[in-house]
Amino acid sequence: MAYLFLAPWFVGLALLTAGPLIGSLYLSFTNFNLLQAPTWVGFANYVRMFTDDPRYLQSVKVTFVYVLLTVPLQLGFALAVAMLLNRRLRGIAWYRSVYYIPSLLGGSVAIAVIWSQIFDDDGVLNVFLAFFGIAGRSWISSPDTALYTLVLLNIWQFGSPMVIFLAGLKQVPQELYDAAAVDGAGAWRKFRSITFPMLTPIIFFNVVLQIIQAFQAFTPAYVVSGGTGGPSDSTLFYTLYLYQQGFTNLNMGYASAMAWVLLLIIATFTLINFGLARRWVYYEEK
């Protein structure tokens, strides 16, 4: 009876997940343009990525810079806000809801459009700077700053990790802080010796989750750059270039190979995190 009720899920797994997954693995070894039958080319797509495609290497560089900047900055900001909200204040539930809203809206096309308007030549930011006599610039049209506007957009979406941190802070025993206060520990010592060690499992969970999400970022770069990854490929995220190859250039075989390399990259980072976790993640022994 149990398998009968589970059957719809197994059918969905086979038809919607496992089947396409195996199909994309096969296509990664072929030349396929969606219009003609796939042609087997072996490892040619994978060799081309690292030897004959400078835009692919640029997309890897841009994505790694994005991940290395957004993950620690977003989590640091989320933890700071969570600690501020972990207090008994009037209307604290309202504040928590307000700070969580960006995570609900940040991945939408509308917010990406608004973000591009903020950092455009005559955008809100430049108008604000002009009020103080400071000359602005076209932040999203300059290769030097375009990527960092997307980094700021991702940091702004700190609501989800903040809520998780807040839940973790609620689980830290108050008696530990009371004992530390008796010993004369200050705020920084309490954070370093109590809060941070007790939160390491939550930090580890958020790090793994945010790294995966950062590698898969697509919508902001697509909207802000108009789907080009510009200016000068400075916002050419890995997923955006994959989309260009698969659905613009109809190089579906090459795009499938890119997807599998991305899977391996994410899996490698995840395994590294799990391997390092035993050195810094603290689990309270019962």
mmCIF file of C-alpha atoms in Angstrom:
data_model
loop_
_atom_site.group_PDB
_atom_site.id
_atom_site.type_symbol
_atom_site.label_atom_id
_atom_site.label_comp_id
_atom_site.label_asym_id
_atom_site.label_seq_id
_atom_site.Cartn_x
_atom_site.Cartn_y
_atom_site.Cartn_z
ATOM 1 C CA MET A 1 0.000 0.000 0.000
ATOM 2 C CA ALA A 2 2.871 2.363 0.827
ATOM 3 C CA TYR A 3 4.420 1.889 -2.624
ATOM 4 C CA LEU A 4 1.053 2.520 -4.200
ATOM 5 C CA PHE A 5 0.798 5.924 -2.568
ATOM 6 C CA LEU A 6 4.468 6.634 -3.380
ATOM 7 C CA ALA A 7 4.008 5.646 -7.034
ATOM 8 C CA PRO A 8 3.162 9.174 -8.302
ATOM 9 C CA TRP A 9 6.376 10.490 -6.766
ATOM 10 C CA PHE A 10 8.436 7.677 -8.295
ATOM 11 C CA VAL A 11 6.850 8.324 -11.696
ATOM 12 C CA GLY A 12 7.668 12.023 -11.395
ATOM 13 C CA LEU A 13 11.219 11.191 -10.328
ATOM 14 C CA ALA A 14 11.726 8.951 -13.344
ATOM 15 C CA LEU A 15 10.070 11.162 -15.952
ATOM 16 C CA LEU A 16 10.858 14.662 -14.688
ATOM 17 C CA THR A 17 14.193 14.267 -12.887
ATOM 18 C CA ALA A 18 16.143 11.073 -13.545
ATOM 19 C CA GLY A 19 15.143 10.823 -17.208
ATOM 20 C CA PRO A 20 16.157 14.371 -18.199
ATOM 21 C CA LEU A 21 19.291 14.046 -16.066
ATOM 22 C CA ILE A 22 20.466 10.951 -17.919
ATOM 23 C CA GLY A 23 19.397 12.505 -21.215
ATOM 24 C CA SER A 24 21.480 15.634 -20.589
ATOM 25 C CA LEU A 25 24.488 13.481 -19.720
ATOM 26 C CA TYR A 26 24.180 11.746 -23.081
ATOM 27 C CA LEU A 27 23.694 15.030 -24.919
ATOM 28 C CA SER A 28 26.842 16.442 -23.319
ATOM 29 C CA PHE A 29 28.814 14.029 -25.497
ATOM 30 C CA THR A 30 27.009 15.044 -28.683
ATOM 31 C CA ASN A 31 26.560 17.912 -31.082
ATOM 32 C CA PHE A 32 22.860 18.741 -30.860
ATOM 33 C CA ASN A 33 21.074 21.850 -32.150
ATOM 34 C CA LEU A 34 17.461 20.871 -31.258
ATOM 35 C CA LEU A 35 16.594 20.633 -34.969
ATOM 36 C CA GLN A 36 18.607 17.599 -36.053
ATOM 37 C CA ALA A 37 19.456 14.290 -34.452
ATOM 38 C CA PRO A 38 22.359 14.384 -31.952
ATOM 39 C CA THR A 39 25.789 13.521 -33.346
ATOM 40 C CA TRP A 40 28.249 11.764 -31.069
ATOM 41 C CA VAL A 41 31.439 13.811 -30.530
ATOM 42 C CA GLY A 42 32.844 12.214 -27.375
ATOM 43 C CA PHE A 43 34.652 14.593 -25.047
ATOM 44 C CA ALA A 44 34.905 17.361 -27.649
ATOM 45 C CA ASN A 45 32.495 19.640 -25.789
ATOM 46 C CA TYR A 46 34.444 19.325 -22.548
ATOM 47 C CA VAL A 47 37.785 19.892 -24.287
ATOM 48 C CA ARG A 48 36.419 22.958 -26.055
ATOM 49 C CA MET A 49 35.347 24.521 -22.768
ATOM 50 C CA PHE A 50 38.836 24.718 -21.347
ATOM 51 C CA THR A 51 40.908 25.110 -24.520
ATOM 52 C CA ASP A 52 38.918 26.960 -27.167
ATOM 53 C CA ASP A 53 36.266 29.105 -25.489
ATOM 54 C CA PRO A 54 37.521 32.270 -23.744
ATOM 55 C CA ARG A 55 33.956 33.364 -22.935
ATOM 56 C CA TYR A 56 33.441 30.156 -20.983
ATOM 57 C CA LEU A 57 36.546 30.841 -18.906
ATOM 58 C CA GLN A 58 35.311 34.406 -18.394
ATOM 59 C CA SER A 59 31.967 33.107 -17.149
ATOM 60 C CA VAL A 60 33.772 30.837 -14.679
ATOM 61 C CA LYS A 61 35.858 33.778 -13.452
ATOM 62 C CA VAL A 62 32.844 36.085 -13.060
ATOM 63 C CA THR A 63 30.845 33.423 -11.222
ATOM 64 C CA PHE A 64 33.657 32.585 -8.818
ATOM 65 C CA VAL A 65 34.188 36.256 -7.986
ATOM 66 C CA TYR A 66 30.449 36.619 -7.424
ATOM 67 C CA VAL A 67 30.315 33.583 -5.123
ATOM 68 C CA LEU A 68 33.408 34.589 -3.130
ATOM 69 C CA LEU A 69 32.015 38.079 -2.547
ATOM 70 C CA THR A 70 28.324 37.483 -1.990
ATOM 71 C CA VAL A 71 28.352 34.444 0.294
ATOM 72 C CA PRO A 72 30.483 35.827 3.182
ATOM 73 C CA LEU A 73 29.082 39.367 2.887
ATOM 74 C CA GLN A 74 25.472 38.215 2.775
ATOM 75 C CA LEU A 75 25.872 35.785 5.667
ATOM 76 C CA GLY A 76 27.777 38.320 7.754
ATOM 77 C CA PHE A 77 25.071 40.915 7.222
ATOM 78 C CA ALA A 78 22.320 38.364 7.867
ATOM 79 C CA LEU A 79 23.935 37.300 11.153
ATOM 80 C CA ALA A 80 24.361 40.920 12.284
ATOM 81 C CA VAL A 81 20.705 41.725 11.593
ATOM 82 C CA ALA A 82 19.564 38.488 13.243
ATOM 83 C CA MET A 83 21.436 39.405 16.413
ATOM 84 C CA LEU A 84 19.811 42.846 16.396
ATOM 85 C CA LEU A 85 16.375 41.272 16.009
ATOM 86 C CA ASN A 86 17.006 38.684 18.709
ATOM 87 C CA ARG A 87 15.785 41.077 21.362
ATOM 88 C CA ARG A 88 12.590 41.846 23.192
ATOM 89 C CA LEU A 89 11.460 44.979 21.403
ATOM 90 C CA ARG A 90 8.021 46.360 20.720
ATOM 91 C CA GLY A 91 6.911 45.432 17.202
ATOM 92 C CA ILE A 92 9.803 42.989 16.734
ATOM 93 C CA ALA A 93 7.623 40.644 14.638
ATOM 94 C CA TRP A 94 6.936 43.501 12.220
ATOM 95 C CA TYR A 95 10.656 44.243 11.886
ATOM 96 C CA ARG A 96 11.412 40.581 11.187
ATOM 97 C CA SER A 97 8.772 40.501 8.452
ATOM 98 C CA VAL A 98 10.095 43.673 6.825
ATOM 99 C CA TYR A 99 13.667 42.391 6.762
ATOM 100 C CA TYR A 100 12.511 39.110 5.231
ATOM 101 C CA ILE A 101 10.606 40.728 2.336
ATOM 102 C CA PRO A 102 13.712 41.222 0.107
ATOM 103 C CA SER A 103 14.235 37.459 0.006
ATOM 104 C CA LEU A 104 10.703 37.024 -1.308
ATOM 105 C CA LEU A 105 11.098 39.673 -4.007
ATOM 106 C CA GLY A 106 14.811 39.686 -4.818
ATOM 107 C CA GLY A 107 14.756 36.892 -7.394
ATOM 108 C CA SER A 108 11.983 38.455 -9.463
ATOM 109 C CA VAL A 109 12.383 40.155 -12.814
ATOM 110 C CA ALA A 110 10.642 43.285 -11.501
ATOM 111 C CA ILE A 111 13.210 43.805 -8.740
ATOM 112 C CA ALA A 112 16.077 43.295 -11.200
ATOM 113 C CA VAL A 113 14.542 45.958 -13.455
ATOM 114 C CA ILE A 114 14.190 48.349 -10.522
ATOM 115 C CA TRP A 115 17.783 47.602 -9.525
ATOM 116 C CA SER A 116 19.008 48.521 -12.998
ATOM 117 C CA GLN A 117 17.078 51.783 -12.756
ATOM 118 C CA ILE A 118 18.704 52.589 -9.425
ATOM 119 C CA PHE A 119 22.234 52.201 -10.801
ATOM 120 C CA ASP A 120 21.637 53.625 -14.289
ATOM 121 C CA ASP A 121 23.120 56.909 -15.592
ATOM 122 C CA ASP A 122 20.191 58.957 -14.311
ATOM 123 C CA GLY A 123 19.204 56.486 -11.632
ATOM 124 C CA VAL A 124 18.269 57.058 -8.024
ATOM 125 C CA LEU A 125 21.823 56.592 -6.753
ATOM 126 C CA ASN A 126 23.298 59.245 -9.041
ATOM 127 C CA VAL A 127 20.459 61.638 -8.203
ATOM 128 C CA PHE A 128 21.220 61.119 -4.521
ATOM 129 C CA LEU A 129 24.950 61.704 -5.063
ATOM 130 C CA ALA A 130 24.276 64.814 -7.145
ATOM 131 C CA PHE A 131 22.363 66.263 -4.185
ATOM 132 C CA PHE A 132 25.692 66.363 -2.325
ATOM 133 C CA GLY A 133 27.619 67.620 -5.346
ATOM 134 C CA ILE A 134 29.159 64.241 -6.141
ATOM 135 C CA ALA A 135 29.374 63.230 -9.804
ATOM 136 C CA GLY A 136 27.960 59.765 -10.350
ATOM 137 C CA ARG A 137 28.648 57.237 -13.057
ATOM 138 C CA SER A 138 26.843 54.585 -15.013
ATOM 139 C CA TRP A 139 27.292 51.812 -12.529
ATOM 140 C CA ILE A 140 25.693 49.041 -14.602
ATOM 141 C CA SER A 141 27.304 50.173 -17.876
ATOM 142 C CA SER A 142 30.873 50.090 -16.589
ATOM 143 C CA PRO A 143 32.797 46.790 -16.586
ATOM 144 C CA ASP A 144 34.501 47.901 -13.383
ATOM 145 C CA THR A 145 31.303 48.201 -11.329
ATOM 146 C CA ALA A 146 28.533 46.232 -13.082
ATOM 147 C CA LEU A 147 29.243 42.971 -11.252
ATOM 148 C CA TYR A 148 29.309 44.692 -7.864
ATOM 149 C CA THR A 149 25.787 46.041 -8.346
ATOM 150 C CA LEU A 150 24.633 42.428 -8.648
ATOM 151 C CA VAL A 151 26.646 41.549 -5.550
ATOM 152 C CA LEU A 152 24.764 44.261 -3.659
ATOM 153 C CA LEU A 153 21.466 42.903 -4.955
ATOM 154 C CA ASN A 154 22.270 39.443 -3.618
ATOM 155 C CA ILE A 155 23.405 40.823 -0.248
ATOM 156 C CA TRP A 156 20.109 42.716 -0.044
ATOM 157 C CA GLN A 157 18.327 39.347 -0.214
ATOM 158 C CA PHE A 158 19.563 38.329 3.234
ATOM 159 C CA GLY A 159 16.160 37.448 4.665
ATOM 160 C CA SER A 160 16.311 33.664 4.366
ATOM 161 C CA PRO A 161 19.681 33.138 6.099
ATOM 162 C CA MET A 162 18.679 35.802 8.641
ATOM 163 C CA VAL A 163 15.579 33.826 9.651
ATOM 164 C CA ILE A 164 17.669 30.665 9.973
ATOM 165 C CA PHE A 165 20.260 32.486 12.099
ATOM 166 C CA LEU A 166 17.480 33.931 14.234
ATOM 167 C CA ALA A 167 16.101 30.450 14.875
ATOM 168 C CA GLY A 168 19.585 29.308 15.879
ATOM 169 C CA LEU A 169 20.056 32.228 18.251
ATOM 170 C CA LYS A 170 16.834 31.291 19.991
ATOM 171 C CA GLN A 171 18.323 27.874 20.804
ATOM 172 C CA VAL A 172 21.417 29.208 22.582
ATOM 173 C CA PRO A 173 20.905 28.617 26.337
ATOM 174 C CA GLN A 174 20.583 31.885 28.255
ATOM 175 C CA GLU A 175 22.421 30.417 31.238
ATOM 176 C CA LEU A 176 25.633 30.395 29.212
ATOM 177 C CA TYR A 177 25.422 34.164 28.785
ATOM 178 C CA ASP A 178 24.547 34.597 32.454
ATOM 179 C CA ALA A 179 27.577 32.580 33.518
ATOM 180 C CA ALA A 180 29.806 34.563 31.166
ATOM 181 C CA ALA A 181 28.447 37.836 32.564
ATOM 182 C CA VAL A 182 29.294 36.689 36.104
ATOM 183 C CA ASP A 183 32.857 36.062 34.920
ATOM 184 C CA GLY A 184 33.019 39.603 33.526
ATOM 185 C CA ALA A 185 32.859 38.711 29.824
ATOM 186 C CA GLY A 186 31.967 41.536 27.460
ATOM 187 C CA ALA A 187 29.779 41.462 24.358
ATOM 188 C CA TRP A 188 32.615 40.465 22.008
ATOM 189 C CA ARG A 189 33.846 37.692 24.308
ATOM 190 C CA LYS A 190 30.301 36.335 24.622
ATOM 191 C CA PHE A 191 29.964 36.284 20.858
ATOM 192 C CA ARG A 192 33.347 34.652 20.284
ATOM 193 C CA SER A 193 33.085 32.053 23.041
ATOM 194 C CA ILE A 194 29.359 31.302 23.126
ATOM 195 C CA THR A 195 27.299 32.623 20.216
ATOM 196 C CA PHE A 196 29.627 31.700 17.376
ATOM 197 C CA PRO A 197 30.460 28.134 18.545
ATOM 198 C CA MET A 198 26.790 27.400 19.213
ATOM 199 C CA LEU A 199 25.826 28.761 15.786
ATOM 200 C CA THR A 200 28.461 26.891 13.775
ATOM 201 C CA PRO A 201 25.991 24.188 12.590
ATOM 202 C CA ILE A 202 23.634 26.937 11.396
ATOM 203 C CA ILE A 203 26.509 28.824 9.759
ATOM 204 C CA PHE A 204 27.635 25.643 8.033
ATOM 205 C CA PHE A 205 24.122 24.993 6.724
ATOM 206 C CA ASN A 206 23.791 28.554 5.421
ATOM 207 C CA VAL A 207 27.234 28.485 3.789
ATOM 208 C CA VAL A 208 26.435 25.305 1.848
ATOM 209 C CA LEU A 209 23.006 26.564 0.836
ATOM 210 C CA GLN A 210 24.141 30.040 -0.232
ATOM 211 C CA ILE A 211 27.116 28.733 -2.230
ATOM 212 C CA ILE A 212 24.779 26.497 -4.229
ATOM 213 C CA GLN A 213 22.342 29.352 -4.825
ATOM 214 C CA ALA A 214 25.119 31.792 -5.790
ATOM 215 C CA PHE A 215 26.495 29.417 -8.416
ATOM 216 C CA GLN A 216 22.992 29.135 -9.887
ATOM 217 C CA ALA A 217 22.318 32.905 -10.021
ATOM 218 C CA PHE A 218 20.751 33.884 -13.342
ATOM 219 C CA THR A 219 17.823 36.328 -13.330
ATOM 220 C CA PRO A 220 19.591 39.506 -12.095
ATOM 221 C CA ALA A 221 22.431 39.201 -14.603
ATOM 222 C CA TYR A 222 20.039 38.396 -17.433
ATOM 223 C CA VAL A 223 17.778 41.383 -16.754
ATOM 224 C CA VAL A 224 20.456 43.949 -15.929
ATOM 225 C CA SER A 225 22.614 43.061 -18.935
ATOM 226 C CA GLY A 226 19.714 42.431 -21.310
ATOM 227 C CA GLY A 227 20.757 38.792 -21.631
ATOM 228 C CA THR A 228 24.210 39.644 -23.005
ATOM 229 C CA GLY A 229 26.349 39.395 -19.884
ATOM 230 C CA GLY A 230 27.741 42.840 -20.638
ATOM 231 C CA PRO A 231 29.331 45.235 -20.459
ATOM 232 C CA SER A 232 32.405 43.419 -21.785
ATOM 233 C CA ASP A 233 31.165 40.129 -20.296
ATOM 234 C CA SER A 234 31.620 41.544 -16.787
ATOM 235 C CA THR A 235 28.264 40.052 -15.690
ATOM 236 C CA LEU A 236 28.475 36.882 -17.767
ATOM 237 C CA PHE A 237 27.400 34.411 -15.103
ATOM 238 C CA TYR A 238 27.926 30.712 -15.753
ATOM 239 C CA THR A 239 24.209 30.034 -15.977
ATOM 240 C CA LEU A 240 23.697 33.003 -18.303
ATOM 241 C CA TYR A 241 26.352 31.746 -20.712
ATOM 242 C CA LEU A 242 24.855 28.263 -20.481
ATOM 243 C CA TYR A 243 21.488 29.759 -21.449
ATOM 244 C CA GLN A 244 23.054 31.619 -24.376
ATOM 245 C CA GLN A 245 24.680 28.464 -25.701
ATOM 246 C CA GLY A 246 21.613 26.280 -25.260
ATOM 247 C CA PHE A 247 18.696 28.522 -26.201
ATOM 248 C CA THR A 248 20.243 31.360 -28.204
ATOM 249 C CA ASN A 249 22.939 29.561 -30.172
ATOM 250 C CA LEU A 250 21.117 26.187 -30.068
ATOM 251 C CA ASN A 251 24.293 24.408 -28.952
ATOM 252 C CA MET A 252 22.355 22.120 -26.656
ATOM 253 C CA GLY A 253 25.093 19.499 -26.486
ATOM 254 C CA TYR A 254 27.629 22.083 -25.385
ATOM 255 C CA ALA A 255 25.147 23.564 -22.899
ATOM 256 C CA SER A 256 24.535 20.101 -21.426
ATOM 257 C CA ALA A 257 28.270 19.645 -20.939
ATOM 258 C CA MET A 258 28.413 23.028 -19.203
ATOM 259 C CA ALA A 259 25.563 21.986 -16.921
ATOM 260 C CA TRP A 260 27.379 18.829 -15.854
ATOM 261 C CA VAL A 261 30.594 20.748 -15.176
ATOM 262 C CA LEU A 262 28.597 23.158 -13.022
ATOM 263 C CA LEU A 263 27.149 20.177 -11.153
ATOM 264 C CA LEU A 264 30.675 18.903 -10.498
ATOM 265 C CA ILE A 265 31.824 22.338 -9.327
ATOM 266 C CA ILE A 266 28.945 22.646 -6.868
ATOM 267 C CA ALA A 267 29.451 19.062 -5.678
ATOM 268 C CA THR A 268 33.167 19.732 -5.146
ATOM 269 C CA PHE A 269 32.507 22.833 -3.053
ATOM 270 C CA THR A 270 29.906 20.955 -1.041
ATOM 271 C CA LEU A 271 32.264 18.061 -0.344
ATOM 272 C CA ILE A 272 35.024 20.478 0.659
ATOM 273 C CA ASN A 273 32.666 22.177 3.083
ATOM 274 C CA PHE A 274 31.656 18.860 4.615
ATOM 275 C CA GLY A 275 35.300 17.838 4.843
ATOM 276 C CA LEU A 276 36.293 21.047 6.621
ATOM 277 C CA ALA A 277 33.215 21.077 8.848
ATOM 278 C CA ARG A 278 34.717 18.648 11.342
ATOM 279 C CA ARG A 279 37.431 21.223 12.094
ATOM 280 C CA TRP A 280 35.195 24.140 13.026
ATOM 281 C CA VAL A 281 31.569 23.036 13.393
ATOM 282 C CA TYR A 282 30.613 22.391 16.999
ATOM 283 C CA TYR A 283 27.823 19.971 17.846
ATOM 284 C CA GLU A 284 26.738 19.987 21.478
ATOM 285 C CA GLU A 285 27.019 16.535 22.977
ATOM 286 C CA LYS A 286 23.890 15.294 24.686
#
